[in-house]
């Protein structure tokens, strides 16, 4: 079984909005709606769990009910509450999923703030994880990359051919990944910044696959404006 875990617990305070960015409406739909629909309608995703604050859960529940097919709506399993940081939110989701997931199942972790997730990227991630403990999509670095210890002066030139930017969704074998997260409790998990980091620390075999430039994360107002422009063009194309 392949289970999607959608992270929608962020506050979005960096963008100065009056609500979390994943609930901002674009072309009449909340940003989370786009990736949620893509995941629920994918024929290789068997279940979906969502991490979200209690105040937003009823809204999400109503959006799920908007999908036409019962078989799609029935994939949705329920909610998990956010943690103190992103990785603890993931751990909360994994704990709740343990009631129905097997160790041999795969969990696909995706950010609600990445609305342009494609069905192809989901398929590629699931295919890429076969024979491994997991897989993550990455993008090569296009610019020259430097390191700096103090953020004020250049310390060293890095080999950009050996450096990649990680994306979501990341896919992991459920049992091994859940165990890797539990080993970081209660304090060390608060230092984790990326979903794949617990897997690497646990020595799991994580394959890299090509990412998707369009599958960007909405972090700044410029990102939000970019997404609005893309969706506006897509609507025009369907008219």
PDB file of N, CA, C and O in Angstrom, residues 30-108:
ATOM      1  N   UNK A  30      -8.531  26.573  -2.457  1.00  0.00           N
ATOM      2  CA  UNK A  30      -7.407  26.720  -1.537  1.00  0.00           C
ATOM      3  C   UNK A  30      -6.185  26.015  -2.113  1.00  0.00           C
ATOM      4  O   UNK A  30      -6.304  24.999  -2.810  1.00  0.00           O
ATOM      5  N   UNK A  31      -5.007  26.539  -1.846  1.00  0.00           N
ATOM      6  CA  UNK A  31      -3.774  25.982  -2.396  1.00  0.00           C
ATOM      7  C   UNK A  31      -3.629  24.499  -2.084  1.00  0.00           C
ATOM      8  O   UNK A  31      -3.207  23.707  -2.935  1.00  0.00           O
ATOM      9  N   UNK A  32      -4.004  24.068  -0.883  1.00  0.00           N
ATOM     10  CA  UNK A  32      -3.896  22.655  -0.526  1.00  0.00           C
ATOM     11  C   UNK A  32      -4.759  21.781  -1.422  1.00  0.00           C
ATOM     12  O   UNK A  32      -4.444  20.612  -1.669  1.00  0.00           O
ATOM     13  N   UNK A  33      -5.845  22.323  -1.944  1.00  0.00           N
ATOM     14  CA  UNK A  33      -6.789  21.556  -2.748  1.00  0.00           C
ATOM     15  C   UNK A  33      -6.110  20.929  -3.961  1.00  0.00           C
ATOM     16  O   UNK A  33      -6.430  19.798  -4.349  1.00  0.00           O
ATOM     17  N   UNK A  34      -5.160  21.652  -4.562  1.00  0.00           N
ATOM     18  CA  UNK A  34      -4.560  21.198  -5.815  1.00  0.00           C
ATOM     19  C   UNK A  34      -3.750  19.905  -5.642  1.00  0.00           C
ATOM     20  O   UNK A  34      -3.945  18.931  -6.380  1.00  0.00           O
ATOM     21  N   UNK A  35      -2.838  19.871  -4.692  1.00  0.00           N
ATOM     22  CA  UNK A  35      -2.052  18.651  -4.484  1.00  0.00           C
ATOM     23  C   UNK A  35      -2.901  17.547  -3.866  1.00  0.00           C
ATOM     24  O   UNK A  35      -2.693  16.364  -4.144  1.00  0.00           O
ATOM     25  N   UNK A  36      -3.875  17.937  -3.031  1.00  0.00           N
ATOM     26  CA  UNK A  36      -4.776  16.946  -2.428  1.00  0.00           C
ATOM     27  C   UNK A  36      -5.541  16.204  -3.511  1.00  0.00           C
ATOM     28  O   UNK A  36      -5.650  14.972  -3.486  1.00  0.00           O
ATOM     29  N   UNK A  37      -6.046  16.942  -4.480  1.00  0.00           N
ATOM     30  CA  UNK A  37      -6.787  16.320  -5.575  1.00  0.00           C
ATOM     31  C   UNK A  37      -5.884  15.403  -6.400  1.00  0.00           C
ATOM     32  O   UNK A  37      -6.281  14.288  -6.772  1.00  0.00           O
ATOM     33  N   UNK A  38      -4.663  15.869  -6.679  1.00  0.00           N
ATOM     34  CA  UNK A  38      -3.727  15.069  -7.471  1.00  0.00           C
ATOM     35  C   UNK A  38      -3.405  13.757  -6.772  1.00  0.00           C
ATOM     36  O   UNK A  38      -3.373  12.685  -7.402  1.00  0.00           O
ATOM     37  N   UNK A  39      -3.177  13.811  -5.474  1.00  0.00           N
ATOM     38  CA  UNK A  39      -2.825  12.603  -4.725  1.00  0.00           C
ATOM     39  C   UNK A  39      -4.018  11.660  -4.590  1.00  0.00           C
ATOM     40  O   UNK A  39      -3.892  10.447  -4.780  1.00  0.00           O
ATOM     41  N   UNK A  40      -5.182  12.194  -4.254  1.00  0.00           N
ATOM     42  CA  UNK A  40      -6.364  11.342  -4.087  1.00  0.00           C
ATOM     43  C   UNK A  40      -6.778  10.657  -5.387  1.00  0.00           C
ATOM     44  O   UNK A  40      -7.297   9.536  -5.368  1.00  0.00           O
ATOM     45  N   UNK A  41      -6.524  11.317  -6.507  1.00  0.00           N
ATOM     46  CA  UNK A  41      -6.964  10.756  -7.786  1.00  0.00           C
ATOM     47  C   UNK A  41      -5.914   9.872  -8.453  1.00  0.00           C
ATOM     48  O   UNK A  41      -6.194   9.251  -9.484  1.00  0.00           O
ATOM     49  N   UNK A  42      -4.719   9.795  -7.866  1.00  0.00           N
ATOM     50  CA  UNK A  42      -3.674   8.957  -8.459  1.00  0.00           C
ATOM     51  C   UNK A  42      -3.982   7.477  -8.195  1.00  0.00           C
ATOM     52  O   UNK A  42      -4.248   7.093  -7.049  1.00  0.00           O
ATOM     53  N   UNK A  43      -3.917   6.653  -9.222  1.00  0.00           N
ATOM     54  CA  UNK A  43      -4.341   5.259  -9.073  1.00  0.00           C
ATOM     55  C   UNK A  43      -3.391   4.409  -8.236  1.00  0.00           C
ATOM     56  O   UNK A  43      -3.752   3.293  -7.836  1.00  0.00           O
ATOM     57  N   UNK A  44      -2.194   4.930  -7.908  1.00  0.00           N
ATOM     58  CA  UNK A  44      -1.265   4.153  -7.080  1.00  0.00           C
ATOM     59  C   UNK A  44      -1.186   4.673  -5.647  1.00  0.00           C
ATOM     60  O   UNK A  44      -0.415   4.146  -4.839  1.00  0.00           O
ATOM     61  N   UNK A  45      -1.964   5.699  -5.332  1.00  0.00           N
ATOM     62  CA  UNK A  45      -2.067   6.164  -3.948  1.00  0.00           C
ATOM     63  C   UNK A  45      -3.315   5.535  -3.339  1.00  0.00           C
ATOM     64  O   UNK A  45      -4.425   5.726  -3.816  1.00  0.00           O
ATOM     65  N   UNK A  46      -3.108   4.762  -2.276  1.00  0.00           N
ATOM     66  CA  UNK A  46      -4.205   3.988  -1.674  1.00  0.00           C
ATOM     67  C   UNK A  46      -4.855   4.692  -0.490  1.00  0.00           C
ATOM     68  O   UNK A  46      -5.990   4.376  -0.132  1.00  0.00           O
ATOM     69  N   UNK A  47      -4.134   5.607   0.137  1.00  0.00           N
ATOM     70  CA  UNK A  47      -4.670   6.292   1.325  1.00  0.00           C
ATOM     71  C   UNK A  47      -3.976   7.629   1.486  1.00  0.00           C
ATOM     72  O   UNK A  47      -2.843   7.819   1.031  1.00  0.00           O
ATOM     73  N   UNK A  48      -4.676   8.570   2.135  1.00  0.00           N
ATOM     74  CA  UNK A  48      -4.126   9.909   2.370  1.00  0.00           C
ATOM     75  C   UNK A  48      -4.402  10.323   3.805  1.00  0.00           C
ATOM     76  O   UNK A  48      -5.537  10.247   4.281  1.00  0.00           O
ATOM     77  N   UNK A  49      -3.359  10.760   4.506  1.00  0.00           N
ATOM     78  CA  UNK A  49      -3.444  11.309   5.851  1.00  0.00           C
ATOM     79  C   UNK A  49      -2.992  12.761   5.783  1.00  0.00           C
ATOM     80  O   UNK A  49      -2.059  13.090   5.045  1.00  0.00           O
ATOM     81  N   UNK A  50      -3.652  13.641   6.527  1.00  0.00           N
ATOM     82  CA  UNK A  50      -3.340  15.067   6.453  1.00  0.00           C
ATOM     83  C   UNK A  50      -2.970  15.618   7.828  1.00  0.00           C
ATOM     84  O   UNK A  50      -3.697  15.404   8.797  1.00  0.00           O
ATOM     85  N   UNK A  51      -1.845  16.308   7.903  1.00  0.00           N
ATOM     86  CA  UNK A  51      -1.461  17.014   9.122  1.00  0.00           C
ATOM     87  C   UNK A  51      -1.997  18.435   9.019  1.00  0.00           C
ATOM     88  O   UNK A  51      -1.637  19.179   8.100  1.00  0.00           O
ATOM     89  N   UNK A  52      -2.882  18.813   9.933  1.00  0.00           N
ATOM     90  CA  UNK A  52      -3.490  20.146   9.888  1.00  0.00           C
ATOM     91  C   UNK A  52      -3.973  20.554  11.271  1.00  0.00           C
ATOM     92  O   UNK A  52      -4.376  19.710  12.082  1.00  0.00           O
ATOM     93  N   UNK A  53      -3.937  21.857  11.521  1.00  0.00           N
ATOM     94  CA  UNK A  53      -4.474  22.382  12.770  1.00  0.00           C
ATOM     95  C   UNK A  53      -5.974  22.099  12.851  1.00  0.00           C
ATOM     96  O   UNK A  53      -6.677  22.085  11.831  1.00  0.00           O
ATOM     97  N   UNK A  54      -6.471  21.912  14.066  1.00  0.00           N
ATOM     98  CA  UNK A  54      -7.880  21.556  14.262  1.00  0.00           C
ATOM     99  C   UNK A  54      -8.824  22.578  13.643  1.00  0.00           C
ATOM    100  O   UNK A  54      -9.881  22.230  13.111  1.00  0.00           O
ATOM    101  N   UNK A  55      -8.447  23.852  13.665  1.00  0.00           N
ATOM    102  CA  UNK A  55      -9.323  24.916  13.177  1.00  0.00           C
ATOM    103  C   UNK A  55      -9.576  24.816  11.677  1.00  0.00           C
ATOM    104  O   UNK A  55     -10.582  25.319  11.172  1.00  0.00           O
ATOM    105  N   UNK A  56      -8.689  24.134  10.935  1.00  0.00           N
ATOM    106  CA  UNK A  56      -8.842  24.001   9.488  1.00  0.00           C
ATOM    107  C   UNK A  56      -9.386  22.653   9.053  1.00  0.00           C
ATOM    108  O   UNK A  56      -9.662  22.441   7.867  1.00  0.00           O
ATOM    109  N   UNK A  57      -9.548  21.738   9.976  1.00  0.00           N
ATOM    110  CA  UNK A  57      -9.904  20.377   9.585  1.00  0.00           C
ATOM    111  C   UNK A  57     -11.295  20.271   8.961  1.00  0.00           C
ATOM    112  O   UNK A  57     -11.500  19.502   8.019  1.00  0.00           O
ATOM    113  N   UNK A  58     -12.252  21.030   9.458  1.00  0.00           N
ATOM    114  CA  UNK A  58     -13.595  20.968   8.888  1.00  0.00           C
ATOM    115  C   UNK A  58     -13.605  21.502   7.458  1.00  0.00           C
ATOM    116  O   UNK A  58     -14.292  20.949   6.590  1.00  0.00           O
ATOM    117  N   UNK A  59     -12.822  22.555   7.198  1.00  0.00           N
ATOM    118  CA  UNK A  59     -12.724  23.072   5.832  1.00  0.00           C
ATOM    119  C   UNK A  59     -12.177  22.011   4.882  1.00  0.00           C
ATOM    120  O   UNK A  59     -12.717  21.793   3.782  1.00  0.00           O
ATOM    121  N   UNK A  60     -11.110  21.356   5.318  1.00  0.00           N
ATOM    122  CA  UNK A  60     -10.500  20.323   4.475  1.00  0.00           C
ATOM    123  C   UNK A  60     -11.470  19.176   4.259  1.00  0.00           C
ATOM    124  O   UNK A  60     -11.599  18.643   3.146  1.00  0.00           O
ATOM    125  N   UNK A  61     -12.175  18.802   5.312  1.00  0.00           N
ATOM    126  CA  UNK A  61     -13.155  17.714   5.198  1.00  0.00           C
ATOM    127  C   UNK A  61     -14.207  18.041   4.132  1.00  0.00           C
ATOM    128  O   UNK A  61     -14.593  17.184   3.335  1.00  0.00           O
ATOM    129  N   UNK A  62     -14.642  19.282   4.104  1.00  0.00           N
ATOM    130  CA  UNK A  62     -15.629  19.705   3.102  1.00  0.00           C
ATOM    131  C   UNK A  62     -15.042  19.685   1.701  1.00  0.00           C
ATOM    132  O   UNK A  62     -15.714  19.296   0.740  1.00  0.00           O
ATOM    133  N   UNK A  63     -13.769  20.081   1.578  1.00  0.00           N
ATOM    134  CA  UNK A  63     -13.141  20.060   0.254  1.00  0.00           C
ATOM    135  C   UNK A  63     -13.002  18.634  -0.267  1.00  0.00           C
ATOM    136  O   UNK A  63     -13.174  18.387  -1.457  1.00  0.00           O
ATOM    137  N   UNK A  64     -12.667  17.692   0.614  1.00  0.00           N
ATOM    138  CA  UNK A  64     -12.567  16.288   0.199  1.00  0.00           C
ATOM    139  C   UNK A  64     -13.909  15.799  -0.328  1.00  0.00           C
ATOM    140  O   UNK A  64     -13.983  15.053  -1.313  1.00  0.00           O
ATOM    141  N   UNK A  65     -14.982  16.237   0.304  1.00  0.00           N
ATOM    142  CA  UNK A  65     -16.316  15.804  -0.112  1.00  0.00           C
ATOM    143  C   UNK A  65     -16.711  16.360  -1.481  1.00  0.00           C
ATOM    144  O   UNK A  65     -17.669  15.879  -2.085  1.00  0.00           O
ATOM    145  N   UNK A  66     -15.986  17.342  -1.980  1.00  0.00           N
ATOM    146  CA  UNK A  66     -16.282  17.898  -3.288  1.00  0.00           C
ATOM    147  C   UNK A  66     -15.883  16.968  -4.426  1.00  0.00           C
ATOM    148  O   UNK A  66     -16.365  17.122  -5.547  1.00  0.00           O
ATOM    149  N   UNK A  67     -14.998  16.022  -4.141  1.00  0.00           N
ATOM    150  CA  UNK A  67     -14.580  15.104  -5.197  1.00  0.00           C
ATOM    151  C   UNK A  67     -15.734  14.195  -5.589  1.00  0.00           C
ATOM    152  O   UNK A  67     -16.475  13.712  -4.733  1.00  0.00           O
ATOM    153  N   UNK A  68     -15.860  13.942  -6.869  1.00  0.00           N
ATOM    154  CA  UNK A  68     -17.032  13.256  -7.408  1.00  0.00           C
ATOM    155  C   UNK A  68     -17.113  11.781  -7.045  1.00  0.00           C
ATOM    156  O   UNK A  68     -18.179  11.259  -6.732  1.00  0.00           O
ATOM    157  N   UNK A  69     -15.992  11.104  -7.107  1.00  0.00           N
ATOM    158  CA  UNK A  69     -16.026   9.649  -6.968  1.00  0.00           C
ATOM    159  C   UNK A  69     -15.858   9.198  -5.515  1.00  0.00           C
ATOM    160  O   UNK A  69     -14.952   9.640  -4.819  1.00  0.00           O
ATOM    161  N   UNK A  70     -16.740   8.283  -5.083  1.00  0.00           N
ATOM    162  CA  UNK A  70     -16.652   7.755  -3.722  1.00  0.00           C
ATOM    163  C   UNK A  70     -15.314   7.081  -3.473  1.00  0.00           C
ATOM    164  O   UNK A  70     -14.745   7.183  -2.385  1.00  0.00           O
ATOM    165  N   UNK A  71     -14.804   6.381  -4.483  1.00  0.00           N
ATOM    166  CA  UNK A  71     -13.556   5.633  -4.315  1.00  0.00           C
ATOM    167  C   UNK A  71     -12.397   6.584  -4.009  1.00  0.00           C
ATOM    168  O   UNK A  71     -11.470   6.235  -3.281  1.00  0.00           O
ATOM    169  N   UNK A  72     -12.474   7.822  -4.529  1.00  0.00           N
ATOM    170  CA  UNK A  72     -11.442   8.813  -4.247  1.00  0.00           C
ATOM    171  C   UNK A  72     -11.604   9.353  -2.830  1.00  0.00           C
ATOM    172  O   UNK A  72     -10.652   9.437  -2.060  1.00  0.00           O
ATOM    173  N   UNK A  73     -12.821   9.702  -2.464  1.00  0.00           N
ATOM    174  CA  UNK A  73     -13.068  10.238  -1.116  1.00  0.00           C
ATOM    175  C   UNK A  73     -12.720   9.214  -0.035  1.00  0.00           C
ATOM    176  O   UNK A  73     -12.264   9.577   1.046  1.00  0.00           O
ATOM    177  N   UNK A  74     -12.933   7.958  -0.333  1.00  0.00           N
ATOM    178  CA  UNK A  74     -12.687   6.914   0.661  1.00  0.00           C
ATOM    179  C   UNK A  74     -11.202   6.687   0.936  1.00  0.00           C
ATOM    180  O   UNK A  74     -10.840   6.040   1.905  1.00  0.00           O
ATOM    181  N   UNK A  75     -10.338   7.217   0.096  1.00  0.00           N
ATOM    182  CA  UNK A  75      -8.899   7.086   0.336  1.00  0.00           C
ATOM    183  C   UNK A  75      -8.457   7.930   1.536  1.00  0.00           C
ATOM    184  O   UNK A  75      -7.447   7.639   2.166  1.00  0.00           O
ATOM    185  N   UNK A  76      -9.201   8.988   1.807  1.00  0.00           N
ATOM    186  CA  UNK A  76      -8.826   9.883   2.898  1.00  0.00           C
ATOM    187  C   UNK A  76      -9.053   9.192   4.240  1.00  0.00           C
ATOM    188  O   UNK A  76     -10.138   8.714   4.544  1.00  0.00           O
ATOM    189  N   UNK A  77      -7.979   9.145   5.055  1.00  0.00           N
ATOM    190  CA  UNK A  77      -8.025   8.422   6.325  1.00  0.00           C
ATOM    191  C   UNK A  77      -8.335   9.313   7.517  1.00  0.00           C
ATOM    192  O   UNK A  77      -8.985   8.892   8.466  1.00  0.00           O
ATOM    193  N   UNK A  78      -7.842  10.543   7.514  1.00  0.00           N
ATOM    194  CA  UNK A  78      -8.095  11.406   8.659  1.00  0.00           C
ATOM    195  C   UNK A  78      -6.997  12.426   8.868  1.00  0.00           C
ATOM    196  O   UNK A  78      -6.167  12.664   7.992  1.00  0.00           O
ATOM    197  N   UNK A  79      -6.996  13.017  10.078  1.00  0.00           N
ATOM    198  CA  UNK A  79      -6.080  14.108  10.397  1.00  0.00           C
ATOM    199  C   UNK A  79      -5.094  13.727  11.494  1.00  0.00           C
ATOM    200  O   UNK A  79      -5.383  12.885  12.351  1.00  0.00           O
ATOM    201  N   UNK A  80      -3.942  14.400  11.453  1.00  0.00           N
ATOM    202  CA  UNK A  80      -2.972  14.370  12.542  1.00  0.00           C
ATOM    203  C   UNK A  80      -2.675  15.823  12.904  1.00  0.00           C
ATOM    204  O   UNK A  80      -2.765  16.709  12.045  1.00  0.00           O
ATOM    205  N   UNK A  81      -2.357  16.064  14.153  1.00  0.00           N
ATOM    206  CA  UNK A  81      -2.060  17.428  14.594  1.00  0.00           C
ATOM    207  C   UNK A  81      -0.593  17.777  14.356  1.00  0.00           C
ATOM    208  O   UNK A  81       0.278  16.900  14.465  1.00  0.00           O
ATOM    209  N   UNK A  82      -0.298  19.041  14.028  1.00  0.00           N
ATOM    210  CA  UNK A  82       1.084  19.462  13.797  1.00  0.00           C
ATOM    211  C   UNK A  82       1.919  19.350  15.065  1.00  0.00           C
ATOM    212  O   UNK A  82       1.392  19.400  16.180  1.00  0.00           O
ATOM    213  N   UNK A  83       3.232  19.231  14.863  1.00  0.00           N
ATOM    214  CA  UNK A  83       4.169  19.215  15.974  1.00  0.00           C
ATOM    215  C   UNK A  83       4.897  20.539  16.077  1.00  0.00           C
ATOM    216  O   UNK A  83       4.577  21.506  15.373  1.00  0.00           O
ATOM    217  N   UNK A  84       5.902  20.569  16.914  1.00  0.00           N
ATOM    218  CA  UNK A  84       6.648  21.808  17.160  1.00  0.00           C
ATOM    219  C   UNK A  84       7.436  22.253  15.930  1.00  0.00           C
ATOM    220  O   UNK A  84       7.695  23.444  15.741  1.00  0.00           O
ATOM    221  N   UNK A  85       7.859  21.288  15.119  1.00  0.00           N
ATOM    222  CA  UNK A  85       8.512  21.618  13.845  1.00  0.00           C
ATOM    223  C   UNK A  85       8.004  20.654  12.767  1.00  0.00           C
ATOM    224  O   UNK A  85       7.172  19.772  13.033  1.00  0.00           O
ATOM    225  N   UNK A  86       8.475  20.819  11.555  1.00  0.00           N
ATOM    226  CA  UNK A  86       7.981  20.033  10.425  1.00  0.00           C
ATOM    227  C   UNK A  86       8.180  18.537  10.651  1.00  0.00           C
ATOM    228  O   UNK A  86       7.294  17.724  10.383  1.00  0.00           O
ATOM    229  N   UNK A  87       9.365  18.156  11.142  1.00  0.00           N
ATOM    230  CA  UNK A  87       9.640  16.729  11.294  1.00  0.00           C
ATOM    231  C   UNK A  87       8.799  16.096  12.394  1.00  0.00           C
ATOM    232  O   UNK A  87       8.397  14.933  12.284  1.00  0.00           O
ATOM    233  N   UNK A  88       8.508  16.850  13.453  1.00  0.00           N
ATOM    234  CA  UNK A  88       7.654  16.308  14.498  1.00  0.00           C
ATOM    235  C   UNK A  88       6.219  16.170  13.978  1.00  0.00           C
ATOM    236  O   UNK A  88       5.489  15.261  14.380  1.00  0.00           O
ATOM    237  N   UNK A  89       5.826  17.045  13.078  1.00  0.00           N
ATOM    238  CA  UNK A  89       4.522  16.906  12.426  1.00  0.00           C
ATOM    239  C   UNK A  89       4.474  15.608  11.623  1.00  0.00           C
ATOM    240  O   UNK A  89       3.480  14.877  11.641  1.00  0.00           O
ATOM    241  N   UNK A  90       5.557  15.325  10.919  1.00  0.00           N
ATOM    242  CA  UNK A  90       5.649  14.063  10.171  1.00  0.00           C
ATOM    243  C   UNK A  90       5.541  12.890  11.126  1.00  0.00           C
ATOM    244  O   UNK A  90       4.823  11.912  10.868  1.00  0.00           O
ATOM    245  N   UNK A  91       6.243  12.973  12.246  1.00  0.00           N
ATOM    246  CA  UNK A  91       6.224  11.883  13.222  1.00  0.00           C
ATOM    247  C   UNK A  91       4.816  11.660  13.766  1.00  0.00           C
ATOM    248  O   UNK A  91       4.387  10.517  13.949  1.00  0.00           O
ATOM    249  N   UNK A  92       4.075  12.733  14.008  1.00  0.00           N
ATOM    250  CA  UNK A  92       2.684  12.613  14.456  1.00  0.00           C
ATOM    251  C   UNK A  92       1.850  11.887  13.412  1.00  0.00           C
ATOM    252  O   UNK A  92       1.032  11.011  13.738  1.00  0.00           O
ATOM    253  N   UNK A  93       2.073  12.243  12.143  1.00  0.00           N
ATOM    254  CA  UNK A  93       1.351  11.583  11.068  1.00  0.00           C
ATOM    255  C   UNK A  93       1.687  10.101  10.975  1.00  0.00           C
ATOM    256  O   UNK A  93       0.797   9.257  10.826  1.00  0.00           O
ATOM    257  N   UNK A  94       2.965   9.781  11.093  1.00  0.00           N
ATOM    258  CA  UNK A  94       3.390   8.376  11.033  1.00  0.00           C
ATOM    259  C   UNK A  94       2.787   7.574  12.186  1.00  0.00           C
ATOM    260  O   UNK A  94       2.358   6.428  12.000  1.00  0.00           O
ATOM    261  N   UNK A  95       2.751   8.176  13.365  1.00  0.00           N
ATOM    262  CA  UNK A  95       2.183   7.490  14.530  1.00  0.00           C
ATOM    263  C   UNK A  95       0.718   7.148  14.295  1.00  0.00           C
ATOM    264  O   UNK A  95       0.271   6.022  14.597  1.00  0.00           O
ATOM    265  N   UNK A  96      -0.051   8.086  13.744  1.00  0.00           N
ATOM    266  CA  UNK A  96      -1.459   7.820  13.470  1.00  0.00           C
ATOM    267  C   UNK A  96      -1.629   6.810  12.342  1.00  0.00           C
ATOM    268  O   UNK A  96      -2.547   5.986  12.362  1.00  0.00           O
ATOM    269  N   UNK A  97      -0.745   6.863  11.370  1.00  0.00           N
ATOM    270  CA  UNK A  97      -0.817   5.930  10.251  1.00  0.00           C
ATOM    271  C   UNK A  97      -0.462   4.508  10.656  1.00  0.00           C
ATOM    272  O   UNK A  97      -0.853   3.546   9.986  1.00  0.00           O
ATOM    273  N   UNK A  98       0.280   4.375  11.741  1.00  0.00           N
ATOM    274  CA  UNK A  98       0.692   3.043  12.192  1.00  0.00           C
ATOM    275  C   UNK A  98      -0.497   2.151  12.529  1.00  0.00           C
ATOM    276  O   UNK A  98      -0.364   0.926  12.576  1.00  0.00           O
ATOM    277  N   UNK A  99      -1.675   2.745  12.730  1.00  0.00           N
ATOM    278  CA  UNK A  99      -2.865   1.951  13.043  1.00  0.00           C
ATOM    279  C   UNK A  99      -3.388   1.186  11.827  1.00  0.00           C
ATOM    280  O   UNK A  99      -4.145   0.230  11.977  1.00  0.00           O
ATOM    281  N   UNK A 100      -2.967   1.619  10.619  1.00  0.00           N
ATOM    282  CA  UNK A 100      -3.445   0.902   9.430  1.00  0.00           C
ATOM    283  C   UNK A 100      -2.329   0.569   8.428  1.00  0.00           C
ATOM    284  O   UNK A 100      -2.559  -0.171   7.473  1.00  0.00           O
ATOM    285  N   UNK A 101      -1.133   1.114   8.622  1.00  0.00           N
ATOM    286  CA  UNK A 101      -0.034   0.873   7.690  1.00  0.00           C
ATOM    287  C   UNK A 101       0.820  -0.312   8.134  1.00  0.00           C
ATOM    288  O   UNK A 101       0.992  -0.560   9.326  1.00  0.00           O
ATOM    289  N   UNK A 102       1.374  -1.031   7.165  1.00  0.00           N
ATOM    290  CA  UNK A 102       2.302  -2.128   7.428  1.00  0.00           C
ATOM    291  C   UNK A 102       3.734  -1.625   7.230  1.00  0.00           C
ATOM    292  O   UNK A 102       3.973  -0.659   6.506  1.00  0.00           O
ATOM    293  N   UNK A 103       4.678  -2.326   7.852  1.00  0.00           N
ATOM    294  CA  UNK A 103       6.079  -1.926   7.719  1.00  0.00           C
ATOM    295  C   UNK A 103       6.535  -1.906   6.266  1.00  0.00           C
ATOM    296  O   UNK A 103       7.374  -1.101   5.876  1.00  0.00           O
ATOM    297  N   UNK A 104       5.993  -2.788   5.453  1.00  0.00           N
ATOM    298  CA  UNK A 104       6.412  -2.898   4.055  1.00  0.00           C
ATOM    299  C   UNK A 104       5.734  -1.878   3.142  1.00  0.00           C
ATOM    300  O   UNK A 104       6.083  -1.761   1.966  1.00  0.00           O
ATOM    301  N   UNK A 105       4.754  -1.131   3.663  1.00  0.00           N
ATOM    302  CA  UNK A 105       4.085  -0.105   2.871  1.00  0.00           C
ATOM    303  C   UNK A 105       5.030   1.068   2.628  1.00  0.00           C
ATOM    304  O   UNK A 105       6.079   1.184   3.275  1.00  0.00           O
ATOM    305  N   UNK A 106       4.648   1.933   1.718  1.00  0.00           N
ATOM    306  CA  UNK A 106       5.437   3.137   1.450  1.00  0.00           C
ATOM    307  C   UNK A 106       4.632   4.378   1.823  1.00  0.00           C
ATOM    308  O   UNK A 106       3.426   4.443   1.577  1.00  0.00           O
ATOM    309  N   UNK A 107       5.325   5.348   2.421  1.00  0.00           N
ATOM    310  CA  UNK A 107       4.698   6.625   2.752  1.00  0.00           C
ATOM    311  C   UNK A 107       5.311   7.693   1.861  1.00  0.00           C
ATOM    312  O   UNK A 107       6.539   7.778   1.708  1.00  0.00           O
ATOM    313  N   UNK A 108       4.459   8.478   1.233  1.00  0.00           N
ATOM    314  CA  UNK A 108       4.873   9.563   0.354  1.00  0.00           C
ATOM    315  C   UNK A 108       4.557  10.880   1.061  1.00  0.00           C
ATOM    316  O   UNK A 108       3.397  11.149   1.370  1.00  0.00           O
TER     317      UNK A 108
END
